[in-house]
PDB file of C-alpha atoms in Angstrom:
ATOM      1  CA  ASN A   1       0.000   0.000   0.000  1.00  0.00           C
ATOM      2  CA  ILE A   2       2.954   2.338   0.589  1.00  0.00           C
ATOM      3  CA  MET A   3       5.493   1.245  -1.990  1.00  0.00           C
ATOM      4  CA  PHE A   4       3.216   0.642  -4.988  1.00  0.00           C
ATOM      5  CA  PRO A   5       1.818   4.214  -5.222  1.00  0.00           C
ATOM      6  CA  THR A   6       5.252   5.707  -4.481  1.00  0.00           C
ATOM      7  CA  ALA A   7       6.904   3.777  -7.301  1.00  0.00           C
ATOM      8  CA  ALA A   8       3.998   4.460  -9.689  1.00  0.00           C
ATOM      9  CA  ASN A   9       4.086   8.225  -9.017  1.00  0.00           C
ATOM     10  CA  THR A  10       7.861   8.343  -9.480  1.00  0.00           C
ATOM     11  CA  LEU A  11       7.980   6.320 -12.688  1.00  0.00           C
ATOM     12  CA  PHE A  12       4.794   7.379 -14.445  1.00  0.00           C
ATOM     13  CA  GLY A  13       3.550  10.599 -12.856  1.00  0.00           C
ATOM     14  CA  LYS A  14       1.356  11.368  -9.875  1.00  0.00           C
ATOM     15  CA  ASP A  15      -2.038   9.638  -9.631  1.00  0.00           C
ATOM     16  CA  ILE A  16      -1.950   8.134 -13.140  1.00  0.00           C
ATOM     17  CA  PHE A  17      -3.368   4.879 -11.741  1.00  0.00           C
ATOM     18  CA  LEU A  18      -3.717   3.189  -8.323  1.00  0.00           C
ATOM     19  CA  LYS A  19      -6.144   5.929  -7.324  1.00  0.00           C
ATOM     20  CA  THR A  20      -8.610   3.972  -5.146  1.00  0.00           C
ATOM     21  CA  LYS A  21      -8.461   1.121  -2.614  1.00  0.00           C
ATOM     22  CA  ASN A  22     -10.375  -1.202  -4.939  1.00  0.00           C
ATOM     23  CA  ASN A  23      -8.085  -0.330  -7.825  1.00  0.00           C
ATOM     24  CA  MET A  24      -5.055  -0.930  -5.577  1.00  0.00           C
ATOM     25  CA  LYS A  25      -6.361  -4.309  -4.379  1.00  0.00           C
ATOM     26  CA  GLU A  26      -7.049  -5.566  -7.906  1.00  0.00           C
ATOM     27  CA  PHE A  27      -3.664  -4.356  -9.120  1.00  0.00           C
ATOM     28  CA  GLN A  28      -1.869  -6.021  -6.204  1.00  0.00           C
ATOM     29  CA  GLU A  29      -3.590  -9.355  -6.875  1.00  0.00           C
ATOM     30  CA  HIS A  30      -2.593  -9.384 -10.538  1.00  0.00           C
ATOM     31  CA  PHE A  31       0.922  -8.149  -9.762  1.00  0.00           C
ATOM     32  CA  GLN A  32       1.411 -10.904  -7.181  1.00  0.00           C
ATOM     33  CA  ASN A  33       0.219 -13.543  -9.677  1.00  0.00           C
ATOM     34  CA  TYR A  34       2.646 -12.124 -12.220  1.00  0.00           C
ATOM     35  CA  ASP A  35       5.557 -12.020  -9.766  1.00  0.00           C
ATOM     36  CA  ASP A  36       4.947 -15.449  -8.192  1.00  0.00           C
ATOM     37  CA  ASP A  37       5.280 -17.366 -11.463  1.00  0.00           C
ATOM     38  CA  PHE A  38       7.596 -14.999 -13.318  1.00  0.00           C
ATOM     39  CA  GLU A  39      10.636 -17.301 -13.357  1.00  0.00           C
ATOM     40  CA  TYR A  40       8.657 -20.234 -14.736  1.00  0.00           C
ATOM     41  CA  ALA A  41       6.263 -18.414 -17.050  1.00  0.00           C
ATOM     42  CA  THR A  42       8.995 -16.556 -18.917  1.00  0.00           C
ATOM     43  CA  GLN A  43      10.487 -19.940 -19.891  1.00  0.00           C
ATOM     44  CA  LEU A  44       7.282 -21.854 -20.704  1.00  0.00           C
ATOM     45  CA  PRO A  45       4.471 -21.380 -23.251  1.00  0.00           C
ATOM     46  CA  GLU A  46       1.801 -19.138 -21.751  1.00  0.00           C
ATOM     47  CA  TYR A  47      -0.769 -21.829 -22.496  1.00  0.00           C
ATOM     48  CA  PHE A  48       0.576 -23.787 -19.520  1.00  0.00           C
ATOM     49  CA  MET A  49       0.513 -20.742 -17.231  1.00  0.00           C
ATOM     50  CA  ARG A  50      -3.059 -19.493 -17.673  1.00  0.00           C
ATOM     51  CA  LYS A  51      -3.345 -17.687 -14.349  1.00  0.00           C
ATOM     52  CA  TRP A  52      -0.076 -15.885 -14.972  1.00  0.00           C
ATOM     53  CA  SER A  53      -1.047 -15.091 -18.575  1.00  0.00           C
ATOM     54  CA  LYS A  54      -4.376 -13.644 -17.473  1.00  0.00           C
ATOM     55  CA  SER A  55      -2.699 -11.341 -14.960  1.00  0.00           C
ATOM     56  CA  LYS A  56      -0.027 -10.351 -17.475  1.00  0.00           C
ATOM     57  CA  LYS A  57      -2.699  -9.349 -20.014  1.00  0.00           C
ATOM     58  CA  TRP A  58      -4.572  -7.376 -17.331  1.00  0.00           C
ATOM     59  CA  LEU A  59      -1.395  -5.528 -16.341  1.00  0.00           C
ATOM     60  CA  LEU A  60      -0.441  -4.807 -19.969  1.00  0.00           C
ATOM     61  CA  ASP A  61      -3.907  -3.312 -20.553  1.00  0.00           C
ATOM     62  CA  VAL A  62      -3.279  -0.983 -17.614  1.00  0.00           C
ATOM     63  CA  PHE A  63       0.163   0.004 -18.854  1.00  0.00           C
ATOM     64  CA  GLU A  64      -1.128   0.557 -22.387  1.00  0.00           C
ATOM     65  CA  LYS A  65      -3.247   3.383 -20.987  1.00  0.00           C
ATOM     66  CA  VAL A  66      -0.268   4.601 -18.947  1.00  0.00           C
ATOM     67  CA  ALA A  67       1.954   4.628 -22.060  1.00  0.00           C
ATOM     68  CA  ARG A  68      -0.678   6.521 -24.106  1.00  0.00           C
ATOM     69  CA  HIS A  69      -0.978   9.095 -21.331  1.00  0.00           C
ATOM     70  CA  ALA A  70       2.821   9.455 -21.155  1.00  0.00           C
ATOM     71  CA  GLU A  71       3.077  10.096 -24.900  1.00  0.00           C
ATOM     72  CA  GLY A  72       0.075  12.419 -24.954  1.00  0.00           C
ATOM     73  CA  THR A  73       1.371  14.574 -22.104  1.00  0.00           C
ATOM     74  CA  ASN A  74       5.078  14.467 -22.956  1.00  0.00           C
ATOM     75  CA  PRO A  75       6.393  18.011 -22.328  1.00  0.00           C
ATOM     76  CA  PRO A  76       8.936  19.807 -24.541  1.00  0.00           C
ATOM     77  CA  ALA A  77      12.642  19.096 -24.186  1.00  0.00           C
ATOM     78  CA  GLY A  78      14.097  20.714 -21.092  1.00  0.00           C
ATOM     79  CA  ASP A  79      10.916  20.378 -19.030  1.00  0.00           C
ATOM     80  CA  SER A  80      10.473  17.818 -16.278  1.00  0.00           C
ATOM     81  CA  LYS A  81       9.581  14.353 -17.605  1.00  0.00           C
ATOM     82  CA  THR A  82       8.682  11.059 -16.010  1.00  0.00           C
ATOM     83  CA  VAL A  83      10.996   8.038 -16.252  1.00  0.00           C
ATOM     84  CA  LEU A  84       8.593   6.397 -18.719  1.00  0.00           C
ATOM     85  CA  GLN A  85       8.494   9.522 -20.922  1.00  0.00           C
ATOM     86  CA  HIS A  86      12.284   9.530 -21.116  1.00  0.00           C
ATOM     87  CA  LEU A  87      12.258   5.833 -21.989  1.00  0.00           C
ATOM     88  CA  LEU A  88       9.603   6.144 -24.706  1.00  0.00           C
ATOM     89  CA  GLU A  89      11.705   8.828 -26.393  1.00  0.00           C
ATOM     90  CA  THR A  90      14.661   6.439 -26.735  1.00  0.00           C
ATOM     91  CA  ILE A  91      13.029   3.196 -27.912  1.00  0.00           C
ATOM     92  CA  THR A  92      12.249   2.506 -31.548  1.00  0.00           C
ATOM     93  CA  GLY A  93       9.372   0.067 -31.094  1.00  0.00           C
ATOM     94  CA  LYS A  94       6.663   2.295 -29.638  1.00  0.00           C
ATOM     95  CA  ARG A  95       4.233  -0.605 -29.631  1.00  0.00           C
ATOM     96  CA  PHE A  96       6.269  -2.099 -26.790  1.00  0.00           C
ATOM     97  CA  GLY A  97       5.587   0.892 -24.535  1.00  0.00           C
ATOM     98  CA  PRO A  98       3.202  -1.080 -22.270  1.00  0.00           C
ATOM     99  CA  ASN A  99       5.757  -3.896 -21.953  1.00  0.00           C
ATOM    100  CA  TYR A 100       8.466  -1.450 -20.929  1.00  0.00           C
ATOM    101  CA  GLY A 101       6.075   0.162 -18.443  1.00  0.00           C
ATOM    102  CA  LEU A 102       5.328  -3.190 -16.828  1.00  0.00           C
ATOM    103  CA  LEU A 103       9.023  -4.093 -16.813  1.00  0.00           C
ATOM    104  CA  LEU A 104       9.917  -0.801 -15.127  1.00  0.00           C
ATOM    105  CA  PHE A 105       7.318  -1.279 -12.427  1.00  0.00           C
ATOM    106  CA  TRP A 106       8.151  -4.950 -11.847  1.00  0.00           C
ATOM    107  CA  ALA A 107      11.898  -4.263 -11.629  1.00  0.00           C
ATOM    108  CA  ALA A 108      11.239  -1.490  -9.107  1.00  0.00           C
ATOM    109  CA  GLN A 109       9.054  -3.658  -6.853  1.00  0.00           C
ATOM    110  CA  ALA A 110       9.984  -7.346  -7.201  1.00  0.00           C
ATOM    111  CA  ASN A 111      13.056  -6.966  -4.983  1.00  0.00           C
ATOM    112  CA  ALA A 112      12.279  -3.709  -3.184  1.00  0.00           C
ATOM    113  CA  VAL A 113       9.170  -5.049  -1.415  1.00  0.00           C
ATOM    114  CA  PRO A 114      10.759  -8.198   0.082  1.00  0.00           C
ATOM    115  CA  VAL A 115      13.967  -6.321   0.976  1.00  0.00           C
ATOM    116  CA  SER A 116      11.889  -3.722   2.833  1.00  0.00           C
ATOM    117  CA  PHE A 117      10.014  -6.514   4.611  1.00  0.00           C
ATOM    118  CA  TRP A 118      13.220  -8.249   5.704  1.00  0.00           C
ATOM    119  CA  THR A 119      14.765  -4.966   6.858  1.00  0.00           C
ATOM    120  CA  LEU A 120      11.794  -4.280   9.126  1.00  0.00           C
ATOM    121  CA  ALA A 121      11.714  -7.901  10.303  1.00  0.00           C
ATOM    122  CA  PHE A 122      15.389  -7.911  11.271  1.00  0.00           C
ATOM    123  CA  ILE A 123      15.195  -4.518  12.984  1.00  0.00           C
ATOM    124  CA  LEU A 124      12.117  -5.466  15.029  1.00  0.00           C
ATOM    125  CA  SER A 125      13.729  -8.781  15.966  1.00  0.00           C
ATOM    126  CA  HIS A 126      16.814  -7.085  17.418  1.00  0.00           C
ATOM    127  CA  PRO A 127      15.840  -4.677  20.249  1.00  0.00           C
ATOM    128  CA  SER A 128      19.267  -3.040  20.481  1.00  0.00           C
ATOM    129  CA  VAL A 129      19.278  -2.266  16.733  1.00  0.00           C
ATOM    130  CA  TYR A 130      15.695  -0.978  16.940  1.00  0.00           C
ATOM    131  CA  LYS A 131      16.641   1.320  19.831  1.00  0.00           C
ATOM    132  CA  ASN A 132      19.568   2.784  17.893  1.00  0.00           C
ATOM    133  CA  ILE A 133      17.403   3.169  14.775  1.00  0.00           C
ATOM    134  CA  MET A 134      14.791   5.168  16.694  1.00  0.00           C
ATOM    135  CA  GLN A 135      17.478   7.381  18.231  1.00  0.00           C
ATOM    136  CA  GLU A 136      18.893   8.057  14.775  1.00  0.00           C
ATOM    137  CA  VAL A 137      15.450   8.855  13.315  1.00  0.00           C
ATOM    138  CA  GLU A 138      14.620  11.214  16.194  1.00  0.00           C
ATOM    139  CA  SER A 139      17.983  12.966  15.860  1.00  0.00           C
ATOM    140  CA  VAL A 140      17.167  13.758  12.218  1.00  0.00           C
ATOM    141  CA  LEU A 141      13.368  14.148  12.175  1.00  0.00           C
ATOM    142  CA  GLY A 142      12.618  15.071  15.780  1.00  0.00           C
ATOM    143  CA  LYS A 143      10.297  13.464  18.308  1.00  0.00           C
ATOM    144  CA  ALA A 144       7.026  11.788  17.393  1.00  0.00           C
ATOM    145  CA  GLY A 145       3.853  13.862  17.268  1.00  0.00           C
ATOM    146  CA  LYS A 146       4.062  15.594  13.925  1.00  0.00           C
ATOM    147  CA  GLU A 147       1.243  14.711  11.541  1.00  0.00           C
ATOM    148  CA  LYS A 148       3.472  15.009   8.479  1.00  0.00           C
ATOM    149  CA  VAL A 149       7.226  14.797   8.189  1.00  0.00           C
ATOM    150  CA  GLU A 150       9.176  16.091   5.199  1.00  0.00           C
ATOM    151  CA  LEU A 151      12.195  13.968   4.326  1.00  0.00           C
ATOM    152  CA  SER A 152      14.901  15.474   2.115  1.00  0.00           C
ATOM    153  CA  ASN A 153      17.860  13.835   0.395  1.00  0.00           C
ATOM    154  CA  GLU A 154      20.126  15.452   2.976  1.00  0.00           C
ATOM    155  CA  ASP A 155      18.067  13.841   5.751  1.00  0.00           C
ATOM    156  CA  LEU A 156      18.398  10.424   4.079  1.00  0.00           C
ATOM    157  CA  LYS A 157      22.186  10.766   4.010  1.00  0.00           C
ATOM    158  CA  LYS A 158      22.167  11.200   7.786  1.00  0.00           C
ATOM    159  CA  LEU A 159      20.227   7.946   8.367  1.00  0.00           C
ATOM    160  CA  GLN A 160      23.369   5.838   8.087  1.00  0.00           C
ATOM    161  CA  LEU A 161      22.236   2.961  10.313  1.00  0.00           C
ATOM    162  CA  ILE A 162      19.111   2.382   8.219  1.00  0.00           C
ATOM    163  CA  LYS A 163      21.316   2.030   5.125  1.00  0.00           C
ATOM    164  CA  TRP A 164      23.460  -0.516   6.954  1.00  0.00           C
ATOM    165  CA  CYS A 165      20.368  -2.460   8.006  1.00  0.00           C
ATOM    166  CA  ILE A 166      19.108  -2.556   4.401  1.00  0.00           C
ATOM    167  CA  LEU A 167      22.456  -3.862   3.116  1.00  0.00           C
ATOM    168  CA  GLU A 168      22.718  -6.415   5.925  1.00  0.00           C
ATOM    169  CA  SER A 169      19.194  -7.626   5.161  1.00  0.00           C
ATOM    170  CA  ILE A 170      20.081  -7.993   1.472  1.00  0.00           C
ATOM    171  CA  ARG A 171      23.203  -9.954   2.471  1.00  0.00           C
ATOM    172  CA  LEU A 172      21.181 -12.393   4.577  1.00  0.00           C
ATOM    173  CA  ARG A 173      18.320 -12.780   2.065  1.00  0.00           C
ATOM    174  CA  ALA A 174      20.192 -12.408  -1.209  1.00  0.00           C
ATOM    175  CA  PRO A 175      19.092 -14.033  -4.490  1.00  0.00           C
ATOM    176  CA  GLY A 176      19.689 -17.757  -4.774  1.00  0.00           C
ATOM    177  CA  VAL A 177      21.633 -17.568  -8.024  1.00  0.00           C
ATOM    178  CA  ILE A 178      23.177 -15.128 -10.501  1.00  0.00           C
ATOM    179  CA  THR A 179      23.878 -16.556 -13.966  1.00  0.00           C
ATOM    180  CA  LYS A 180      26.498 -15.178 -16.353  1.00  0.00           C
ATOM    181  CA  LYS A 181      27.661 -16.237 -19.811  1.00  0.00           C
ATOM    182  CA  VAL A 182      31.397 -16.723 -20.267  1.00  0.00           C
ATOM    183  CA  THR A 183      32.612 -14.192 -22.866  1.00  0.00           C
ATOM    184  CA  ASN A 184      36.343 -14.945 -22.534  1.00  0.00           C
ATOM    185  CA  PRO A 185      37.968 -18.323 -21.788  1.00  0.00           C
ATOM    186  CA  VAL A 186      38.686 -18.759 -18.083  1.00  0.00           C
ATOM    187  CA  LYS A 187      41.122 -21.051 -16.257  1.00  0.00           C
ATOM    188  CA  LEU A 188      40.145 -21.623 -12.654  1.00  0.00           C
ATOM    189  CA  GLN A 189      42.827 -21.513  -9.964  1.00  0.00           C
ATOM    190  CA  THR A 190      42.041 -24.974  -8.622  1.00  0.00           C
ATOM    191  CA  ASN A 191      43.755 -28.327  -8.735  1.00  0.00           C
ATOM    192  CA  PRO A 192      42.844 -29.750 -11.162  1.00  0.00           C
ATOM    193  CA  ALA A 193      42.353 -26.508 -13.114  1.00  0.00           C
ATOM    194  CA  PRO A 194      39.415 -26.798 -15.539  1.00  0.00           C
ATOM    195  CA  HIS A 195      38.890 -24.430 -18.444  1.00  0.00           C
ATOM    196  CA  LEU A 196      35.611 -22.600 -19.042  1.00  0.00           C
ATOM    197  CA  ASP A 197      35.049 -22.037 -22.749  1.00  0.00           C
ATOM    198  CA  LEU A 198      32.650 -19.651 -24.471  1.00  0.00           C
ATOM    199  CA  SER A 199      29.759 -22.123 -24.274  1.00  0.00           C
ATOM    200  CA  SER A 200      29.921 -22.233 -20.473  1.00  0.00           C
ATOM    201  CA  ARG A 201      27.574 -20.641 -17.977  1.00  0.00           C
ATOM    202  CA  MET A 202      28.735 -19.556 -14.554  1.00  0.00           C
ATOM    203  CA  HIS A 203      26.345 -19.603 -11.621  1.00  0.00           C
ATOM    204  CA  CYS A 204      27.106 -17.568  -8.530  1.00  0.00           C
ATOM    205  CA  SER A 205      25.055 -18.133  -5.375  1.00  0.00           C
ATOM    206  CA  PRO A 206      25.362 -15.080  -3.102  1.00  0.00           C
ATOM    207  CA  SER A 207      23.051 -16.512  -0.448  1.00  0.00           C
ATOM    208  CA  THR A 208      24.734 -19.901   0.052  1.00  0.00           C
ATOM    209  CA  CYS A 209      28.360 -19.448  -0.985  1.00  0.00           C
ATOM    210  CA  LEU A 210      29.604 -15.867  -0.924  1.00  0.00           C
ATOM    211  CA  PHE A 211      27.782 -14.626   2.156  1.00  0.00           C
ATOM    212  CA  ARG A 212      28.295 -17.805   4.196  1.00  0.00           C
ATOM    213  CA  LYS A 213      31.566 -18.778   2.631  1.00  0.00           C
ATOM    214  CA  GLU A 214      33.005 -20.825   5.497  1.00  0.00           C
ATOM    215  CA  GLU A 215      30.343 -23.444   4.660  1.00  0.00           C
ATOM    216  CA  LEU A 216      31.806 -23.827   1.163  1.00  0.00           C
ATOM    217  CA  VAL A 217      34.620 -25.993   2.545  1.00  0.00           C
ATOM    218  CA  LYS A 218      32.159 -28.813   3.270  1.00  0.00           C
ATOM    219  CA  TYR A 219      31.118 -29.145  -0.373  1.00  0.00           C
ATOM    220  CA  MET A 220      34.397 -28.622  -2.205  1.00  0.00           C
ATOM    221  CA  LYS A 221      36.367 -31.588  -3.558  1.00  0.00           C
ATOM    222  CA  CYS A 222      39.586 -29.577  -3.627  1.00  0.00           C
ATOM    223  CA  PRO A 223      40.754 -26.386  -1.891  1.00  0.00           C
ATOM    224  CA  LEU A 224      40.799 -23.111  -3.757  1.00  0.00           C
ATOM    225  CA  SER A 225      44.280 -22.013  -4.834  1.00  0.00           C
ATOM    226  CA  LEU A 226      44.077 -18.446  -3.619  1.00  0.00           C
ATOM    227  CA  GLU A 227      46.735 -16.000  -2.481  1.00  0.00           C
ATOM    228  CA  ASP A 228      46.236 -17.022   1.149  1.00  0.00           C
ATOM    229  CA  GLY A 229      48.059 -20.303   0.612  1.00  0.00           C
ATOM    230  CA  GLY A 230      45.374 -22.481  -0.858  1.00  0.00           C
ATOM    231  CA  ASN A 231      42.751 -22.149   1.842  1.00  0.00           C
ATOM    232  CA  VAL A 232      39.242 -20.854   1.304  1.00  0.00           C
ATOM    233  CA  LYS A 233      39.237 -17.152   1.965  1.00  0.00           C
ATOM    234  CA  LEU A 234      36.557 -16.222   4.487  1.00  0.00           C
ATOM    235  CA  ILE A 235      34.946 -12.951   3.466  1.00  0.00           C
ATOM    236  CA  TYR A 236      32.794 -12.465   6.557  1.00  0.00           C
ATOM    237  CA  ALA A 237      34.763 -14.534   9.030  1.00  0.00           C
ATOM    238  CA  LYS A 238      35.771 -12.251  11.902  1.00  0.00           C
ATOM    239  CA  PRO A 239      34.905 -14.074  15.129  1.00  0.00           C
ATOM    240  CA  ILE A 240      32.397 -11.465  16.264  1.00  0.00           C
ATOM    241  CA  LEU A 241      30.826 -11.189  12.819  1.00  0.00           C
ATOM    242  CA  GLU A 242      29.398 -14.662  12.215  1.00  0.00           C
ATOM    243  CA  THR A 243      28.085 -14.840   8.685  1.00  0.00           C
ATOM    244  CA  LYS A 244      24.513 -15.805   9.586  1.00  0.00           C
ATOM    245  CA  VAL A 245      24.070 -13.115  12.240  1.00  0.00           C
ATOM    246  CA  PHE A 246      22.470  -9.687  11.733  1.00  0.00           C
ATOM    247  CA  PHE A 247      25.300  -7.221  12.481  1.00  0.00           C
ATOM    248  CA  PRO A 248      24.508  -4.003  10.567  1.00  0.00           C
ATOM    249  CA  GLN A 249      26.621  -1.620  12.671  1.00  0.00           C
ATOM    250  CA  ASP A 250      29.757  -3.739  13.125  1.00  0.00           C
ATOM    251  CA  ARG A 251      29.795  -5.169   9.616  1.00  0.00           C
ATOM    252  CA  TRP A 252      29.015  -2.158   7.419  1.00  0.00           C
ATOM    253  CA  LYS A 253      30.687   0.745   9.193  1.00  0.00           C
ATOM    254  CA  GLU A 254      33.865   0.080   7.167  1.00  0.00           C
ATOM    255  CA  ALA A 255      32.061   0.357   3.816  1.00  0.00           C
ATOM    256  CA  ASN A 256      32.242   3.651   1.922  1.00  0.00           C
ATOM    257  CA  LEU A 257      28.654   3.895   0.709  1.00  0.00           C
ATOM    258  CA  GLU A 258      29.071   7.415  -0.641  1.00  0.00           C
ATOM    259  CA  GLN A 259      31.541   5.987  -3.175  1.00  0.00           C
ATOM    260  CA  ASN A 260      29.414   2.837  -3.680  1.00  0.00           C
ATOM    261  CA  ALA A 261      32.309   0.852  -2.151  1.00  0.00           C
ATOM    262  CA  PHE A 262      30.563  -2.133  -0.567  1.00  0.00           C
ATOM    263  CA  LEU A 263      32.186  -4.955   1.360  1.00  0.00           C
ATOM    264  CA  GLU A 264      34.423  -7.395  -0.472  1.00  0.00           C
ATOM    265  CA  GLY A 265      32.365 -10.094  -2.159  1.00  0.00           C
ATOM    266  CA  PHE A 266      29.019  -8.278  -1.852  1.00  0.00           C
ATOM    267  CA  VAL A 267      27.357  -9.053  -5.207  1.00  0.00           C
ATOM    268  CA  ALA A 268      23.740  -9.548  -4.199  1.00  0.00           C
ATOM    269  CA  PHE A 269      22.403  -8.242  -7.517  1.00  0.00           C
ATOM    270  CA  GLY A 270      25.454  -8.533  -9.713  1.00  0.00           C
ATOM    271  CA  GLY A 271      28.019  -5.828 -10.288  1.00  0.00           C
ATOM    272  CA  GLY A 272      29.258  -3.211 -12.693  1.00  0.00           C
ATOM    273  CA  SER A 273      27.086  -2.106 -15.606  1.00  0.00           C
ATOM    274  CA  HIS A 274      25.132  -5.377 -15.715  1.00  0.00           C
ATOM    275  CA  GLN A 275      23.750  -5.503 -12.176  1.00  0.00           C
ATOM    276  CA  CYS A 276      20.015  -5.776 -11.625  1.00  0.00           C
ATOM    277  CA  PRO A 277      18.103  -2.251 -12.255  1.00  0.00           C
ATOM    278  CA  GLY A 278      14.148  -4.271  -1.853  1.00  0.00           C
ATOM    279  CA  SER A 279       4.992 -17.774   9.184  1.00  0.00           C
ATOM    280  CA  PRO A 280       3.292 -16.701  12.322  1.00  0.00           C
ATOM    281  CA  LYS A 281       6.454 -17.389  14.312  1.00  0.00           C
ATOM    282  CA  PRO A 282       8.708 -15.008  16.271  1.00  0.00           C
ATOM    283  CA  PHE A 283      10.768 -14.568  13.100  1.00  0.00           C
ATOM    284  CA  PRO A 284       9.813 -15.714   9.579  1.00  0.00           C
ATOM    285  CA  ILE A 285      11.808 -18.584   8.101  1.00  0.00           C
ATOM    286  CA  SER A 286      13.517 -18.327   4.742  1.00  0.00           C
ATOM    287  CA  TYR A 287      15.865 -20.640   2.925  1.00  0.00           C
ATOM    288  CA  LEU A 288      16.147 -20.734  -0.870  1.00  0.00           C
ATOM    289  CA  SER A 289      12.713 -19.670  -2.018  1.00  0.00           C
ATOM    290  CA  PRO A 290      11.227 -22.158  -4.505  1.00  0.00           C
ATOM    291  CA  LEU A 291       9.458 -19.243  -6.181  1.00  0.00           C
ATOM    292  CA  HIS A 292      12.261 -16.697  -6.427  1.00  0.00           C
ATOM    293  CA  LEU A 293      15.588 -18.345  -7.119  1.00  0.00           C
ATOM    294  CA  THR A 294      16.855 -15.307  -9.044  1.00  0.00           C
ATOM    295  CA  GLY A 295      15.283 -12.661  -6.818  1.00  0.00           C
ATOM    296  CA  THR A 296      15.346 -11.712  -3.162  1.00  0.00           C
ATOM    297  CA  GLN A 297      14.322 -14.642  -1.003  1.00  0.00           C
ATOM    298  CA  GLN A 298      10.816 -14.412   0.395  1.00  0.00           C
ATOM    299  CA  PRO A 299       9.466 -15.805   3.693  1.00  0.00           C
ATOM    300  CA  GLU A 300       8.052 -19.307   3.675  1.00  0.00           C
ATOM    301  CA  GLY A 301       5.051 -18.232   5.727  1.00  0.00           C
ATOM    302  CA  SER A 302       3.185 -15.170   6.937  1.00  0.00           C
ATOM    303  CA  CYS A 303       4.564 -12.814   9.583  1.00  0.00           C
ATOM    304  CA  ARG A 304       2.192 -11.213  12.060  1.00  0.00           C
ATOM    305  CA  ILE A 305       3.051  -7.998  13.863  1.00  0.00           C
ATOM    306  CA  ARG A 306       1.202  -5.615  16.173  1.00  0.00           C
ATOM    307  CA  TYR A 307       1.797  -1.910  15.799  1.00  0.00           C
ATOM    308  CA  LYS A 308       0.413   1.324  17.194  1.00  0.00           C
ATOM    309  CA  ARG A 309       0.939   5.046  16.753  1.00  0.00           C
ATOM    310  CA  ARG A 310       3.638   6.446  19.019  1.00  0.00           C
ATOM    311  CA  ALA A 311       2.516   9.028  21.556  1.00  0.00           C
TER     312      ALA A 311
END
């Protein structure tokens, strides 16, 4: 209810769609159908994925109207434009405007929503982190009681701990796999040393290998021949910073986020120019999600919370 309208207003213009509660509910249902089966449906004939196909058609009908509105209201060069208006000016196939609109919205939400959920879940499950978060928020925005709070970019830069919590949540609930095509022959530094030719595919698993790398030793048939003498290099292996533990302050304070310098080995959504464009128990369980192998892991069950307005 919060993130959908915000993303829609930013990408397509204020109040273009998602104007009413009923409209929001229907859109959310179709978007969830589309997202749940995305990995399978994009690889199979739509005939076998009728529920997904129906929701895709419904969403494309919505974004067809959004694309027509964007083209019909496109201001002159130099004036403020929406992200979709900029995009429609650069593509040659205008008939694909609705597809690009849906892709923009899906890319902005498919990972952002679960990452936001996990960030809140981890913060609320760690009282000391929650206490520090609230102190940081109050130091920037003041005490509770204001009906509306204006948040500027300068204010966001001061909320350093929240950034660390987001990155730590991504680390702990990263995508199950990142697939890359080999474009230059590679010789691995292992013994034996296999060659990867141009027909090879490389699969990196941030969630199971990179971010919990000490576990890799159990599954390897031979040690990695790295600069540390042939032992597996532990990226997150300081004694106090166990890899499976939520440590936003201790782990991320050394990262230079202003220069986009993350921790060594942090490739949750790829890197460089090709990276990706966020249970009724005390804490929700998540292993490798069977629905989202290539996206942020989602909880296996529902998560119930109780909240109230602060005095």
